[in-house]
Coordinates of C-alpha atoms in Angstrom, one line a residue:
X56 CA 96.4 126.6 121.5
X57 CA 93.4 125.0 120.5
X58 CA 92.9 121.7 120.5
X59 CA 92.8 121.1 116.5
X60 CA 95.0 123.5 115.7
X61 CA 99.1 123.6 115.8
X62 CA 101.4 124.1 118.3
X63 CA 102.5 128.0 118.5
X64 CA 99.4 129.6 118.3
X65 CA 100.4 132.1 115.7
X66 CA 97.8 134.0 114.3
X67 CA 96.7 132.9 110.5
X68 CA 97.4 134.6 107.5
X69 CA 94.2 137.0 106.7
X70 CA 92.4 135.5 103.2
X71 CA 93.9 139.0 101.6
X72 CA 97.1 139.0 103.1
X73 CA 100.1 138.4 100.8
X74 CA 102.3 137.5 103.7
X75 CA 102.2 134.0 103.1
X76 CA 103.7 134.0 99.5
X77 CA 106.9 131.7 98.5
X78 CA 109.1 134.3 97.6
X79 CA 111.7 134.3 100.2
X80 CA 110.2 137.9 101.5
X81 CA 109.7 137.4 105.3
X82 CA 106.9 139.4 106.7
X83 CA 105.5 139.5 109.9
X84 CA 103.1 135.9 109.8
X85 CA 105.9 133.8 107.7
X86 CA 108.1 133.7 110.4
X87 CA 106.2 130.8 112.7
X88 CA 106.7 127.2 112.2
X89 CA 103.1 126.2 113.2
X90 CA 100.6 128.5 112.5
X91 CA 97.6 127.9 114.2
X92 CA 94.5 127.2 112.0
X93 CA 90.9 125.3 111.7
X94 CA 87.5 125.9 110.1
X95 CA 85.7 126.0 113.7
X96 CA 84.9 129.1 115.5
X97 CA 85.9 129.3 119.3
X98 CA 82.9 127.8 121.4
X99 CA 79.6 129.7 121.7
X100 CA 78.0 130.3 125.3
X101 CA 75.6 127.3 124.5
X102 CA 78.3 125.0 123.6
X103 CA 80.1 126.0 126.4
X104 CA 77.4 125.6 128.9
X105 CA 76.5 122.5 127.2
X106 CA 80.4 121.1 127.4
X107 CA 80.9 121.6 130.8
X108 CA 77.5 120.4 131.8
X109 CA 79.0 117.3 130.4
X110 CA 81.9 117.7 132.0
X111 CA 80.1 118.2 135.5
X112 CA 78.4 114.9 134.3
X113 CA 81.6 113.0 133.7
X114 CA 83.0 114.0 137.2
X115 CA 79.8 113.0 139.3
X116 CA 80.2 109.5 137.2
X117 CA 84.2 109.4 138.1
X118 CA 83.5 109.7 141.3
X119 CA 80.1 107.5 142.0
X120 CA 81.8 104.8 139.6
X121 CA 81.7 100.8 141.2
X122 CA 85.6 100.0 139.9
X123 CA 88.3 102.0 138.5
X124 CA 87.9 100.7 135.2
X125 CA 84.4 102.6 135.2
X126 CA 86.4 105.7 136.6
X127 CA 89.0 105.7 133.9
X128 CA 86.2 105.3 131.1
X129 CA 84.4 108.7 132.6
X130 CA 88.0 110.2 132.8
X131 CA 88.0 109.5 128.6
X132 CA 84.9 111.1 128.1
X133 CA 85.7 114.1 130.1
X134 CA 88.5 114.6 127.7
X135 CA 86.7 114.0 124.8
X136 CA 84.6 116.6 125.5
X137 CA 87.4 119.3 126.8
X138 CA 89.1 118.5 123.4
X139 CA 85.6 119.1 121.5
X140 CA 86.1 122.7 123.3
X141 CA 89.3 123.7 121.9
X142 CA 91.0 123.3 125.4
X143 CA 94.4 123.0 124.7
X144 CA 95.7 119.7 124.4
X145 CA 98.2 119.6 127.4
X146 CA 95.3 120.5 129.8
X147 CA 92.7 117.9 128.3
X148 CA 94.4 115.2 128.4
X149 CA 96.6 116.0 132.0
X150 CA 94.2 117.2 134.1
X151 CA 91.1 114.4 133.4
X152 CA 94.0 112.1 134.3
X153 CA 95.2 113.8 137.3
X154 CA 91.5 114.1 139.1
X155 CA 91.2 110.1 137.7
X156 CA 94.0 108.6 139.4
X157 CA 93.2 110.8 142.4
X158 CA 89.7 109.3 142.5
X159 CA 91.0 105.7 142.4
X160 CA 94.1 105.7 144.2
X161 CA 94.0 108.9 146.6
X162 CA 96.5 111.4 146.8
X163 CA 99.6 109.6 147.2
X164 CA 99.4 108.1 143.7
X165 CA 98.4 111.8 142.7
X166 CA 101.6 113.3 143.8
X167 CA 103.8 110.5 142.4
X168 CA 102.3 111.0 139.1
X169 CA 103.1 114.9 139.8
X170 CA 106.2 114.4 140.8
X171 CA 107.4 111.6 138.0
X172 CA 105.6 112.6 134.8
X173 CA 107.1 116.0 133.6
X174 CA 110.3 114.7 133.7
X175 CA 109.9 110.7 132.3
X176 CA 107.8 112.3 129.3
X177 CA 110.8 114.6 128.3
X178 CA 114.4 113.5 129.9
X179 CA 115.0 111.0 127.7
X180 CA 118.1 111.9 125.5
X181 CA 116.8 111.3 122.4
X182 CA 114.3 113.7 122.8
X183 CA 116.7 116.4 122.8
X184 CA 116.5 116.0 118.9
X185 CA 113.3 117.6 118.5
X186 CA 114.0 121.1 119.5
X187 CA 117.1 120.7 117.4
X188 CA 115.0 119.7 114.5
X189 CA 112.3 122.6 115.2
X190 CA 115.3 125.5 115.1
X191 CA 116.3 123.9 111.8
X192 CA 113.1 124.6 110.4
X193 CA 112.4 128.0 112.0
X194 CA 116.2 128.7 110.8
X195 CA 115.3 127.7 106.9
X196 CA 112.0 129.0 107.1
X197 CA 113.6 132.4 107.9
X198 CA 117.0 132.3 105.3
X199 CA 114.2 132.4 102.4
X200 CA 114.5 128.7 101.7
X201 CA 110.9 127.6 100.8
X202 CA 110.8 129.8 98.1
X203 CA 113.9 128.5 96.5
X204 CA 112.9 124.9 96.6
X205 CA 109.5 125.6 95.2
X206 CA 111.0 127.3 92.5
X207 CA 114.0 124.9 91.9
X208 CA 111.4 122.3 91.4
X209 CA 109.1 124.3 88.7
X210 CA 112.3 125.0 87.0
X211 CA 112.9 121.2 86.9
X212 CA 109.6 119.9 86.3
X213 CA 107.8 122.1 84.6
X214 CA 108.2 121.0 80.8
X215 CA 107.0 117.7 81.7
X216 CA 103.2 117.1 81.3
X217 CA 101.4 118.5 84.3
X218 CA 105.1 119.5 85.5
X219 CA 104.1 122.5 87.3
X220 CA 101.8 120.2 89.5
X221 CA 104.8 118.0 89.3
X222 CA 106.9 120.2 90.7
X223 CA 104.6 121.9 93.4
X224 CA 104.0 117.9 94.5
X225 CA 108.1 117.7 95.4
X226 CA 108.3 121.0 96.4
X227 CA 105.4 120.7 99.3
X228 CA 107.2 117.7 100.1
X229 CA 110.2 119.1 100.9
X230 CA 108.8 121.9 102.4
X231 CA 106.5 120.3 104.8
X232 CA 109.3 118.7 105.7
X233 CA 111.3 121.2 106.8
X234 CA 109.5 123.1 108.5
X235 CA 107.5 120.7 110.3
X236 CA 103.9 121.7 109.8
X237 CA 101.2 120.9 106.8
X238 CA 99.0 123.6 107.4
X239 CA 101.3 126.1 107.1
X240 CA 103.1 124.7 104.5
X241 CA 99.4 124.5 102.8
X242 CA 99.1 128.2 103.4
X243 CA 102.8 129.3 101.9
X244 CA 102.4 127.0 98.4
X245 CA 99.1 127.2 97.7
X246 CA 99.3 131.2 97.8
X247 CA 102.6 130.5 95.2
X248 CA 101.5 127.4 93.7
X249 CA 97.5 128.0 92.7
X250 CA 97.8 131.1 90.7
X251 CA 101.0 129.7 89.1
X252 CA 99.3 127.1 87.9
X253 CA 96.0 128.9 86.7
X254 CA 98.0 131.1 84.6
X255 CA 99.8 128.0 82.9
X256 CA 96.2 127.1 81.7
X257 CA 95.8 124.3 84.6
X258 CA 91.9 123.4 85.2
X259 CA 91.4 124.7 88.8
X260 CA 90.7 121.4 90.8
X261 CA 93.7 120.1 90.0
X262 CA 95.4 123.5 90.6
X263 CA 93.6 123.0 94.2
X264 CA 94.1 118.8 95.0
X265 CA 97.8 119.3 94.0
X266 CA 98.5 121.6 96.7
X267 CA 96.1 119.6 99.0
X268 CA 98.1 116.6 99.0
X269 CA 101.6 117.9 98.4
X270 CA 101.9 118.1 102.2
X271 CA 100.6 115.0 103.1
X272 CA 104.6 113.0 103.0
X273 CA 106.3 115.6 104.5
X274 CA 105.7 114.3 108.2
X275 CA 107.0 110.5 107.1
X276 CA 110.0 112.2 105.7
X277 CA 113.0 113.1 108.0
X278 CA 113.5 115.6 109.7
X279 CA 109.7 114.5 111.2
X280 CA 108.7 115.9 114.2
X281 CA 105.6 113.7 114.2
X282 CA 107.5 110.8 114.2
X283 CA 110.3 112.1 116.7
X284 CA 106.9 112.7 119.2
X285 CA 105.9 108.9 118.5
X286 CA 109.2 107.3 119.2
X287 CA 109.0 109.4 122.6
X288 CA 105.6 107.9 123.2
X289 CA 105.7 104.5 122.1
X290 CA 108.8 104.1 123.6
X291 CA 110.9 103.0 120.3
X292 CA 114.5 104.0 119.0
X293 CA 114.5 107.8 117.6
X294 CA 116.6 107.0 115.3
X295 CA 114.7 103.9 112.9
X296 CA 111.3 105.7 113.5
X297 CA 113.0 108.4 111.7
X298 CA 114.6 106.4 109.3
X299 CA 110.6 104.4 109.2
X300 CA 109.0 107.4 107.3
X301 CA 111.6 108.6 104.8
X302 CA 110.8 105.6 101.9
X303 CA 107.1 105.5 102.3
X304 CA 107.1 109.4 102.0
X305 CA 109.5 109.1 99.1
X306 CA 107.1 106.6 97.5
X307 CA 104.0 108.6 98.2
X308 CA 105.3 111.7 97.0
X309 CA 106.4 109.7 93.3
X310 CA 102.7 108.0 93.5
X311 CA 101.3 111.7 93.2
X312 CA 103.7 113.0 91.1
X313 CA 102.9 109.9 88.6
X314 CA 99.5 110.4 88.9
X315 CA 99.6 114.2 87.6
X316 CA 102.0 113.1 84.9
X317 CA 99.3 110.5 83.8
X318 CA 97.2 113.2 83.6
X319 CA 98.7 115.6 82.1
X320 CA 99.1 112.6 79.1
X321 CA 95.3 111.2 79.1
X322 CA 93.9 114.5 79.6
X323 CA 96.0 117.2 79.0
X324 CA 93.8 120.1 79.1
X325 CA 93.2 119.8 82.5
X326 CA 96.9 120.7 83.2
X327 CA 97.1 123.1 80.2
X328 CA 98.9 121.2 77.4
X329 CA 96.0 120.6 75.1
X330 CA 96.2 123.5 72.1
X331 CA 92.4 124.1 73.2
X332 CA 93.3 124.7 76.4
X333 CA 91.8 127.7 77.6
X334 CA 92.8 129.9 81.0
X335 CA 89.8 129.9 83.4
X336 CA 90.8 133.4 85.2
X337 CA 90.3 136.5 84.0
X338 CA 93.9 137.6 84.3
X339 CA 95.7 139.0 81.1
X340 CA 98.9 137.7 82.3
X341 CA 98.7 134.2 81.2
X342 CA 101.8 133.2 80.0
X343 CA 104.9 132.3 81.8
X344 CA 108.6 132.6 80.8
X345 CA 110.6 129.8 79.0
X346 CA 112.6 127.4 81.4
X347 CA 115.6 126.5 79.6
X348 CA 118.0 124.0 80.9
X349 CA 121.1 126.1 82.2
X350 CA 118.1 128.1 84.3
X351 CA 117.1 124.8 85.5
X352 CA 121.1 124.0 87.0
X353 CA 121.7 127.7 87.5
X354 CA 118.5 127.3 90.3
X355 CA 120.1 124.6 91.9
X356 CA 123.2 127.2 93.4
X357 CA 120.0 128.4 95.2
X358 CA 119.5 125.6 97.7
X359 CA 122.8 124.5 98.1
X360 CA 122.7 125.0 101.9
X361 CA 119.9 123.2 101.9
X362 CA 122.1 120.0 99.6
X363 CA 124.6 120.8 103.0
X364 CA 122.4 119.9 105.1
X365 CA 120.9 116.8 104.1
X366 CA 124.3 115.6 103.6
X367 CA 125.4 116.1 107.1
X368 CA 121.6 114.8 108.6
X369 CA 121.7 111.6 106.4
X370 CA 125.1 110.9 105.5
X371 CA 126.6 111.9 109.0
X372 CA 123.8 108.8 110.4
X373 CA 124.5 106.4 107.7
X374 CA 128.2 107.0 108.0
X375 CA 128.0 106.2 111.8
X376 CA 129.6 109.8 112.6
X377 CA 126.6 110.9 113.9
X378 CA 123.9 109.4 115.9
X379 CA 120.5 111.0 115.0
X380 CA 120.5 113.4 118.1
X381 CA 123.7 114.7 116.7
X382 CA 123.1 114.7 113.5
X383 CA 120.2 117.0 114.2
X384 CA 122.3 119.4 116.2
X385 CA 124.6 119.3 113.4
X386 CA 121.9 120.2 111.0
X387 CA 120.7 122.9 113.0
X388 CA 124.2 124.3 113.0
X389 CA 124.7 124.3 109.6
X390 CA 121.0 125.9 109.2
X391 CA 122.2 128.5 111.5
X392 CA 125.4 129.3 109.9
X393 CA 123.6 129.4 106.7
X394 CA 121.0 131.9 107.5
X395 CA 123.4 134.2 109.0
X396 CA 124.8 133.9 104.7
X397 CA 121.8 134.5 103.3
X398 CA 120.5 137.1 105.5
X399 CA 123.7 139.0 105.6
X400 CA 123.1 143.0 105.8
X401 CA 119.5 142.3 107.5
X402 CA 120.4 142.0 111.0
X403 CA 120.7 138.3 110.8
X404 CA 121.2 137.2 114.3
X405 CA 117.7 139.2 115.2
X406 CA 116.2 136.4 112.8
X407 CA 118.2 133.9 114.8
X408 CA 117.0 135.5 118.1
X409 CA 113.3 135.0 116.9
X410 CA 113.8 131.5 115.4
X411 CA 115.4 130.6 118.9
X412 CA 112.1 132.0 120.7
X413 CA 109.9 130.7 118.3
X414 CA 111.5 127.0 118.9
X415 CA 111.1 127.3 122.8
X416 CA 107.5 128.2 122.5
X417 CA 106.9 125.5 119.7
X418 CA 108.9 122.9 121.9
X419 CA 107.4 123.8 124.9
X420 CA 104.1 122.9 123.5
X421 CA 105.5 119.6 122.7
X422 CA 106.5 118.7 126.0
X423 CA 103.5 119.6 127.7
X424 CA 101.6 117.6 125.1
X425 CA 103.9 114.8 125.6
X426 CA 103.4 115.1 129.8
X427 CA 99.9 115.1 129.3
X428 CA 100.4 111.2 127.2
X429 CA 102.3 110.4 129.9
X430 CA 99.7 111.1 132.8
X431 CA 96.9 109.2 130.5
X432 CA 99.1 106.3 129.7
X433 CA 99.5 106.4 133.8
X434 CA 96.1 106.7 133.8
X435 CA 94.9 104.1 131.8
X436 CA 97.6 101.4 134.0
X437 CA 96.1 102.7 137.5
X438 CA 92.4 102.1 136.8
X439 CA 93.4 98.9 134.6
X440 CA 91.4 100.0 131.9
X441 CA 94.5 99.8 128.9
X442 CA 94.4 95.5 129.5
X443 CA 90.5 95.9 129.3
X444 CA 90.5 98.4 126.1
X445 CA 93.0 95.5 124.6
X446 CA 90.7 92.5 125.6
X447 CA 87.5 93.8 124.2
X448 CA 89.5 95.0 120.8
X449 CA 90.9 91.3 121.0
X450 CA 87.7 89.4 121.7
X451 CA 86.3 91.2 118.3
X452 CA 88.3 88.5 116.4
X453 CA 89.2 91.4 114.2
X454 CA 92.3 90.3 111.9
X455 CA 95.3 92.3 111.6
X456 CA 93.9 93.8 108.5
X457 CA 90.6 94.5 110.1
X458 CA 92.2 96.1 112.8
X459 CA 94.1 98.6 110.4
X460 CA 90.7 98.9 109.2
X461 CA 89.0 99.9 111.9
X462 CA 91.7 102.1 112.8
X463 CA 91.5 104.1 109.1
X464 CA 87.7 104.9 110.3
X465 CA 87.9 106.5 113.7
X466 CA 91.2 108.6 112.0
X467 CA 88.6 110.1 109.2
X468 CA 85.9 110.7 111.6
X469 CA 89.0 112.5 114.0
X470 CA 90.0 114.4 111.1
X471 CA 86.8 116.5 111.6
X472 CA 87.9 117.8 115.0
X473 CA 92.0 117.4 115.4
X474 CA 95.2 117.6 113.8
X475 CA 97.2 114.7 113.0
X476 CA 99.6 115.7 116.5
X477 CA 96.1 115.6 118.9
X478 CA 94.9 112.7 117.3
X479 CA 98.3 110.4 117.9
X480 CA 98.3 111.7 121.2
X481 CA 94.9 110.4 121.8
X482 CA 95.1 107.3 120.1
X483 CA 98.6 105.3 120.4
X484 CA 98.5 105.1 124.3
X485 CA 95.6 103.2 124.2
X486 CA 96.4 101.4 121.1
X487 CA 99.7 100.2 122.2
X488 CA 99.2 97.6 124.0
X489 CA 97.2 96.3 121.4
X490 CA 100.1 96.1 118.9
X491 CA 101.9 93.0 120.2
X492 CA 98.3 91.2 120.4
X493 CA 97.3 92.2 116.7
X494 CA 101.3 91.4 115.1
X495 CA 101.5 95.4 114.2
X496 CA 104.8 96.5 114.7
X497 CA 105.0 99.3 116.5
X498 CA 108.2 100.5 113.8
X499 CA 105.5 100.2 110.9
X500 CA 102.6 101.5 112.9
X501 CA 104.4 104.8 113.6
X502 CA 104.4 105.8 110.0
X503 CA 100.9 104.3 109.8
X504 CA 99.3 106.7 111.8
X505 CA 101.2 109.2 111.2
X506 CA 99.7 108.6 107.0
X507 CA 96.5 108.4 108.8
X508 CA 96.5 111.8 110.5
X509 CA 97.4 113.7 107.1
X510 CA 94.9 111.3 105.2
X511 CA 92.2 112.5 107.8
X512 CA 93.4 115.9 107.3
X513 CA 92.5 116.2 104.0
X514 CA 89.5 113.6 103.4
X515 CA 86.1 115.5 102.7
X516 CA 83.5 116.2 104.4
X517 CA 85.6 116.7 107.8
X518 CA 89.0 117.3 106.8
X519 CA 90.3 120.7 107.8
X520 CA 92.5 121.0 104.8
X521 CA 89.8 121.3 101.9
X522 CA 88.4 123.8 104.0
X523 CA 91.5 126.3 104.3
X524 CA 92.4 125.9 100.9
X525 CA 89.1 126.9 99.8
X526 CA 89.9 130.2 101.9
X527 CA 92.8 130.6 100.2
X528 CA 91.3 129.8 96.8
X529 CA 88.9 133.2 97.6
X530 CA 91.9 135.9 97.3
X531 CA 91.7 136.7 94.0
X532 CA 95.3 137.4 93.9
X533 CA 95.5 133.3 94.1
X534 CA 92.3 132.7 92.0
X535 CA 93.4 135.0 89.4
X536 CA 89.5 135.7 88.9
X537 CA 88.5 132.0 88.6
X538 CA 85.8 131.3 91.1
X539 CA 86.6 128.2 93.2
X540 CA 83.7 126.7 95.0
X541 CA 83.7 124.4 97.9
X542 CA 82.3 121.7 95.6
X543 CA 85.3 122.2 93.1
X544 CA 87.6 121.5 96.3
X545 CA 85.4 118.5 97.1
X546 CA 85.4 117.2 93.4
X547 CA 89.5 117.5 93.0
X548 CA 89.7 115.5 96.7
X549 CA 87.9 112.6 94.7
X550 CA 90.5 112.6 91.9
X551 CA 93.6 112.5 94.5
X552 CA 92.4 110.8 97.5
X553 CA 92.3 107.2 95.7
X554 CA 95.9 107.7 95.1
X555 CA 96.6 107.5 98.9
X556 CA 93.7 104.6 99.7
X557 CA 96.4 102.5 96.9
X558 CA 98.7 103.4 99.2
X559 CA 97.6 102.9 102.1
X560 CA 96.4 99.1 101.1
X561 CA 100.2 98.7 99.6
X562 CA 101.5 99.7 103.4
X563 CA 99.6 97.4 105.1
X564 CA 100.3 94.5 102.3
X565 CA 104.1 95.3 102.2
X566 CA 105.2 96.8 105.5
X567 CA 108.8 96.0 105.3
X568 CA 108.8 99.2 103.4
X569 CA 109.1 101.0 106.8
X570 CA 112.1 98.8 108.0
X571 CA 114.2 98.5 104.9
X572 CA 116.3 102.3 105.4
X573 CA 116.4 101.8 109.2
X574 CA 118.0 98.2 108.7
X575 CA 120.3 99.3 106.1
X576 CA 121.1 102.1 108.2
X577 CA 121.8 99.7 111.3
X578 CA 123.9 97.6 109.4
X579 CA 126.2 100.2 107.7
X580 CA 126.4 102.1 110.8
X581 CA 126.4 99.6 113.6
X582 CA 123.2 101.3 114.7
X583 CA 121.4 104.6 115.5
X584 CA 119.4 104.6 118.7
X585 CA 120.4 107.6 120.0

């Protein structure tokens, strides 16, 4: 696994493959929940030589440093520098920690952090949620339930103005969601979505930007395994984290949906309303068949497994029935049970079988990731340099807002070389400690930088996002013959991206946003820590 990429490994749709379409057909690359994916090449020999010159570097420094505080700083760079080399994650951040605390406290320290790591990273109960949450989505992903939610929401959208966009904006939502993982769900909708909307007359940057940013509130909303992964490192309830993300990914979703909508009535022809509205494409088939309003309720019988389950995930926690690791297992019973229905007559349980694989491998990855936090956060306490890192952000005399400001900065410039998952693990345990001295809740900051690792994600020049939805944008089975040039990418980034800076200012300005659900929740339940 590379070190900006996601968690399985799983090879990439090719640009002229057709295996990522949302049409409930499962082919051979549909089946993974985190498709691996970024717009670098592996290392060159130059680079290589060059990275572990630097790495030779930061070890002679580790080991000639005066204090451990100077050791710890060289065991950052080190794995800085193995991240910049697509090591994978678990090893760049594990082993520069290892030969750290062995430098500056021998090898009894060594063997304790050995010894007590693995299992204090992953034993906690709550933890046991995420593989549960992972099956779900390999479980959904395999019954052929993305393509029924996209098209349950162009079926309900689409005679608004701009309500294809509309709908592909609820529908990435969901589907991020579910399964987990925005790149992939990038890769599945915008192989359905774009050509849908280029043959409804749509101007291809906003056929591009939708898809874009229709992943970007599916990690805030639960079932979030990015926010699962946080409450295990910060060191905060499972079950309000969860609860943290679901009305700020609500509201961001509405935000963008609103914004196509407004659109689609200042300037319709850009979402192909206007009667002068001309299709860009080449394609003779330009027209798309009439939605009436019984197809739009007679679509909804589709996902009603999917209605099943967010009943028994949400209504099982607010009821009190089920904590959230239960209600989690529950889910991913009811996901199993209800792709053995829909995939009755095609070996069903061999589709379980794989999903079951595919969720060791994916939560395997997530362990190891989470073992290698663990050994930096150790790291950072045994060469003292966390109380340092949190004296020199405090002796700024940054503000809380400036801070958060601050903070937005080094995500964007991340953005160029991780995904949102590397970058958290980087980041929050150093950060941490800095929370309590700055007033940031650590509740609020979890879907904070979790909205920062998607925003990075997508924001141009360095964003990996743009870039694979321009390679998806050069099938012509998507483009429909329309030529979609990097700029054109760039160009629709700069009509959506202000949405989420809006946003972004109204989460730091309001941030009981984040705790509203999780109280309610608490108090109608008698809480949900487990």
């Amino acid at each position: 696994m590379n070190a900006n990429t996601d968690l399985t490994g799983a090879p990439l749709p090719p640009d002229n493959s057709n295996s990522a379409t949302i049409t409930g057909a499962q082919l051979p690359n549909t089946t993974k929940l985190f498709p691996s994916g970024s717009r670098r090449e592996r290392p060159g020999t130059l680079a290589l030589t060059i990275g572990f010159g630097l790495v030779a570097v930061c070890l002679v420094g580790l080991f000639a440093s005066p204090n451990a505080a100077i050791g710890g700083a060289w065991c950052i760079g080190m794995m800085l520098v193995l991240l910049f080399l697509s090591v994978p994650v678990a090893i760049a951040l594990s082993v520069p920690s290892i030969i750290g605390v062995y430098a500056v406290s021998g090898i009894p320290a060594t063997m304790n952090i050995l010894s007590t790591a693995p299992f204090s990273a992953v034993s906690d109960w709550s933890m046991s949620v995420l593989p549960m949450f992972i099956f779900m989505g390999m479980l959904l992903t395999q019954s052929g339930l993305s393509g029924k939610i996209y098209r349950v929401a162009d079926h309900w959208f689409s005679w608004l103005p701009g309500g294809i966009g509309i709908g592909t904006t609820f529908a990435g939502a969901g589907l991020s969601a579910v399964t987990g993982s925005t790149i992939g769900m990038t890769y599945a909708l915008g192989r359905a979505g774009i050509p849908e909307m280029l043959k409804a007359g749509y101007d291809r940057r906003m056929a591009v930007g939708t898809i874009m940013v229709s992943g970007m509130t599916g990690n805030l909303i639960p079932p979030s395994i990015l926010m699962v992964v946080y409450a295990g490192i910060a060191s905060v309830p499972v079950g309000p984290a969860l609860m943290a993300g679901a009305v700020p990914g609500i509201l961001l979703a509405v935000c963008f949906a609103a914004f196509i909508f407004a659109i689609g009535v200042a300037a319709p022809k850009l979402v192909g309303r206007s009667q002068n509205a001309q299709n860009t494409t080449n394609s003779t088939d330009t027209t798309r068949p009439t939605t009436t309003w019984s197809d739009r309720f007679t679509s909804l019988t589709s996902v009603w497994g999917f209605a099943v389950i967010l009943l028994v995930l949400f209504g099982g926690m607010f009821s009190g029935i089920f904590t959230p690791t239960e209600a989690g297992a529950a889910a991913a019973l009811c996901s199993l049970l209800l792709c053995l229905w829909e995939k009755r007559g095609e070996q069903p349980w061999r589709k379980v079988a794989e999903s079951a694989m595919d969720t060791v491998a994916a939560t395997s990855a997530i362990f190891f990731i989470m073992i290698g936090a663990t050994m930096l956060t150790s790291l950072l306490a045994i060469t003292g340099l966390a109380p340092i890192l949190t004296g020199l952000i405090t002796d700024l005399g940054l503000s809380r807002i400036g801070f958060l400001l601050v903070l937005i900065v080094l995500y964007i410039v991340m953005g160029m070389f991780f995904d949102t998952l590397s970058m958290m693990l980087l980041t929050i345990p150093i950060l941490l400690p800095t929370l309590e001295t700055m007033g940031v809740s650590p509740l609020w900051f979890g879907v904070f930088v979790v909205l920062l690792g998607e925003f990075a994600m997508v924001t141009p020049p360095v964003g990996i996002i743009p870039y694979i939805v321009h390679s998806i944008a050069k099938n012509p089975e998507v483009n429909l013959g329309a030529t979609v040039t990097l700029r054109d990418i760039f160009i629709s980034l700069l009509w959506f991206l202000p949405v989420v800076v809006v946003f972004l200012v109204l989460l730091v300005a309001v941030p009981g946003m984040t705790e509203w659900l999780p109280d309610l929740i608490s108090r109608t339940s008698g809480g949900m820590s487990g």
